[in-house]
Amino acid sequence: MDDVKMKIESLSLSYSRGAPLALKDVSMGITANSVTAFIGPSGCGKSTFLRCLNRMNDFVRDVYIKGMVMLDGMDIYSPDVDVTNLRRRVGMVFQRPNPFPFSIRDNIAYGPKLLGERNRSKIEEIVERSLISAGLWEEVRDRLGEMATSLSGGQQQRLCIARAIAVEPEVLLMDEPTSALDPIATARVEELVRELKKDYTVAIVTHNMQQAARISDTTAFFLMGELVEYGPADVIFTTPGDKRTEDYITGRFG
Amino acid sequence: MLWGCMALSTAVLGLILAFLIYRGADAISWEFISEHPRAGMTEGGIITPIVGTVQLILVSMTFAFPVGVITAVYFNEYSHGGALTKTLRLAVRSLASIPSVVLGLFGFAFFCVFLSFGASLLSAGLTLGCLALPTLVTASETALQNVPQEFRDASYALGATRWQTIYKVVLPSAFPGIITGGILCIGRVAGETAPIMFTGAVFFAPGFARNIFDSVMALPYHIYVLATAGTQIDKTGPLQYGTILVLLTLVLGISMIGIVARARLRRRI
Ligand SMILES: Nc1ncnc2c1ncn2[C@@H]1O[C@H](COP(=O)(O)OP(=O)(O)O)[C@@H](O)[C@H]1O
Ligand SMILES: [Mg+2]
């Protein structure tokens, strides 16, 4: 039996009182050291779901969340959870590359420094290791002091991945990480995602079904806040159990 | 129409400059900007008010810059736009519309008398600081609002607290805008007469202010004095226009630095 890294039970979310539920009673497991992809038409709640997993929805003022999200058996919404520590364990990469307006080095060092790392050679080591893992080292090794914003979009996104893994998270959440990238940069990130699952548990949102088919082990299909079904990617893409999933993957709507 | 208005405004500025240069250029010399005034201000230079104005800028900014930035951070990063914030913001905005002479009288009543700072560099600097505060708050708020939400998200997602995010990401990203706002404020502060004439600027001081409780001479007030209190207009006239030219160069110079800095820093981000 595969290790379940995160377990979600009856998760419902509404963005404000009276608003329709953005997530309706979602339950699923996320397997350790695998890639889980969330697909579904735009506005169906994929990002909302992903942001529940590291509590980024806490910043929405009137948000109402019901249900349970467990990380290694610990309820992350329990009052005694240290949210900053949770976010170190569950890292995130966003839709648009969002490097800080600092140097390449300082972008990577940001997380480790938050954790209190002051030793310069240790930081250099982390910077190098993270950039290697993100497949960016060869391209930037001679210009670590340059502004991160001088990199191309694809490089910026890989820098953001490097920045996220510099704090050694256990889970990596990615919200449409390639939607702002060209096909070549997209291919590189996809390759990277497949690499990353050796060391991390990856949960990725994508609106691109081919991408989900290419990189995910487990695929979950969302529709209007509901998790319609989830299962092994090859099953979902060949013999889905639900008519709505079939309609979606055959391009009949969305 | 558009061109006409633009040409007119530029022409007005050009005319003023030309007139001032014509009247003041002869007074400008190394002695003029390096010596203290002499003989009842009919001779000598204006180094005393130049230094006084610089000191006033320093005092006012030491007070207004941190207070303005912290206020803006509170408005923009901490509060949730509740009634308290709205009231406070309105209060700051209203401060901007208070005529500077009223602010001067307030400064006199509050800093000089109530807090017994007397007519001093400190009182005048703080009064100028009050003048600069609304502009600084607004400029800082704009700079903070221009920091993309994505930066904050990235920081939080790495496990930063709100304070760490503000201190390490938001403020550094907003810094160019905040600094530009500060520099433009300095230009404004340097030229004001009304807030300082009751609070610390004096007609004549034998030397520089040695501490913050000394009174100071300042360029704008010196101009006022030369223009109104002179009995030997033939002698003070050129000095007056020379002083105006120096003050204008200072104010325009500082504003130019601000504008250039803004353009440069904008390009970098
Ligand atoms: N911060 C928010 N406040 C209010 N409503 C939101 C917010 N974020 C998303 N929503 C709404 O929740 C629904 C799901 O959005 P989202 O999770 O972003 O969908 P997806 O990522 O699948 O495109 C949408 O109807 C969207 O309008
Ligand atoms: Mg989304």
Tab-separated table of N, CA and C and ligand atoms in Angstrom, chain A residues 13 15-16 19-23 40-51 57 60 95 175-176 205 222 225, ligand 1:
chain	number	residue	atom	x	y	z
A	13	LEU	N	-15.631	24.588	1.549
A	13	LEU	CA	-15.148	25.949	1.738
A	13	LEU	C	-16.092	26.927	1.079
A	15	TYR	N	-16.261	31.259	0.390
A	15	TYR	CA	-15.428	32.462	0.493
A	15	TYR	C	-16.064	33.566	1.316
A	16	SER	N	-17.380	33.487	1.476
A	16	SER	CA	-18.017	34.435	2.381
A	16	SER	C	-19.399	33.910	2.721
A	19	ALA	N	-22.189	32.930	0.217
A	19	ALA	CA	-21.675	32.619	-1.119
A	19	ALA	C	-21.798	31.110	-1.352
A	20	PRO	N	-21.940	30.708	-2.615
A	20	PRO	CA	-22.011	29.270	-2.885
A	20	PRO	C	-20.705	28.602	-2.469
A	21	LEU	N	-20.778	27.336	-2.126
A	21	LEU	CA	-19.573	26.621	-1.708
A	21	LEU	C	-18.595	26.510	-2.875
A	22	ALA	N	-17.342	26.903	-2.623
A	22	ALA	CA	-16.316	26.763	-3.652
A	22	ALA	C	-15.745	25.344	-3.625
A	23	LEU	N	-15.882	24.687	-2.494
A	23	LEU	CA	-15.527	23.268	-2.396
A	23	LEU	C	-16.655	22.562	-1.666
A	40	GLY	N	-9.746	20.203	-14.253
A	40	GLY	CA	-11.142	20.634	-14.254
A	40	GLY	C	-11.234	21.998	-14.891
A	41	PRO	N	-12.450	22.379	-15.318
A	41	PRO	CA	-12.606	23.677	-15.980
A	41	PRO	C	-12.272	24.834	-15.042
A	42	SER	N	-11.949	25.945	-15.627
A	42	SER	CA	-11.576	27.111	-14.840
A	42	SER	C	-12.726	27.517	-13.911
A	43	GLY	N	-12.366	27.841	-12.667
A	43	GLY	CA	-13.375	28.245	-11.696
A	43	GLY	C	-14.010	27.104	-10.933
A	44	CYS	N	-13.494	25.882	-11.121
A	44	CYS	CA	-14.129	24.737	-10.473
A	44	CYS	C	-13.591	24.500	-9.066
A	45	GLY	N	-12.581	25.272	-8.651
A	45	GLY	CA	-12.111	25.145	-7.270
A	45	GLY	C	-10.757	24.488	-7.111
A	46	LYS	N	-10.022	24.292	-8.196
A	46	LYS	CA	-8.716	23.630	-8.095
A	46	LYS	C	-7.737	24.432	-7.228
A	47	SER	N	-7.627	25.716	-7.546
A	47	SER	CA	-6.708	26.549	-6.768
A	47	SER	C	-7.165	26.643	-5.322
A	48	THR	N	-8.456	26.798	-5.153
A	48	THR	CA	-9.005	26.877	-3.807
A	48	THR	C	-8.610	25.642	-2.999
A	49	PHE	N	-8.759	24.487	-3.628
A	49	PHE	CA	-8.424	23.239	-2.952
A	49	PHE	C	-6.938	23.207	-2.600
A	50	LEU	N	-6.098	23.564	-3.582
A	50	LEU	CA	-4.651	23.530	-3.365
A	50	LEU	C	-4.263	24.446	-2.207
A	51	ARG	N	-4.885	25.628	-2.186
A	51	ARG	CA	-4.527	26.605	-1.151
A	51	ARG	C	-5.030	26.208	0.230
A	57	ASN	N	-5.514	30.014	2.213
A	57	ASN	CA	-6.840	30.640	2.221
A	57	ASN	C	-7.118	31.373	3.524
A	60	VAL	N	-7.930	35.062	3.249
A	60	VAL	CA	-9.222	35.575	2.783
A	60	VAL	C	-10.061	35.837	4.025
A	95	GLN	N	1.119	30.363	-10.039
A	95	GLN	CA	0.797	30.357	-11.454
A	95	GLN	C	1.732	31.264	-12.251
A	175	ASP	N	0.505	25.538	-8.551
A	175	ASP	CA	-0.758	25.987	-9.137
A	175	ASP	C	-0.530	26.432	-10.578
A	176	GLU	N	-0.867	25.608	-11.503
A	176	GLU	CA	-0.641	25.882	-12.931
A	176	GLU	C	0.719	26.516	-13.187
A	205	VAL	N	-1.849	21.688	-9.916
A	205	VAL	CA	-3.073	22.069	-10.615
A	205	VAL	C	-2.720	22.340	-12.063
A	222	PHE	N	-12.139	17.877	-10.876
A	222	PHE	CA	-13.053	18.744	-10.131
A	222	PHE	C	-14.061	19.368	-11.080
A	225	GLY	N	-16.687	22.804	-7.778
A	225	GLY	CA	-16.428	22.639	-6.351
A	225	GLY	C	-16.504	21.203	-5.867
C	1	LIG	N1	-10.349	35.012	-2.883
C	1	LIG	C1	-11.560	34.681	-3.357
C	1	LIG	N2	-12.673	35.295	-2.891
C	1	LIG	C2	-13.873	34.975	-3.340
C	1	LIG	N3	-14.125	34.039	-4.263
C	1	LIG	C3	-13.071	33.376	-4.780
C	1	LIG	C4	-11.737	33.666	-4.353
C	1	LIG	N4	-10.889	32.846	-5.029
C	1	LIG	C5	-11.668	32.093	-5.838
C	1	LIG	N5	-12.973	32.396	-5.690
C	1	LIG	C6	-14.089	31.747	-6.387
C	1	LIG	O1	-14.072	30.385	-6.078
C	1	LIG	C7	-14.342	29.607	-7.227
C	1	LIG	C8	-13.206	28.642	-7.489
C	1	LIG	O2	-12.067	29.392	-7.882
C	1	LIG	P1	-10.639	28.745	-8.103
C	1	LIG	O3	-10.339	27.852	-6.966
C	1	LIG	O4	-9.679	29.848	-8.344
C	1	LIG	O5	-10.871	27.915	-9.419
C	1	LIG	P2	-9.802	27.276	-10.417
C	1	LIG	O6	-8.448	27.388	-9.813
C	1	LIG	O7	-10.253	25.864	-10.587
C	1	LIG	O8	-9.920	28.025	-11.696
C	1	LIG	C9	-14.589	30.578	-8.363
C	1	LIG	O9	-15.961	30.729	-8.523
C	1	LIG	C10	-13.954	31.845	-7.888
C	1	LIG	O10	-14.633	32.961	-8.393
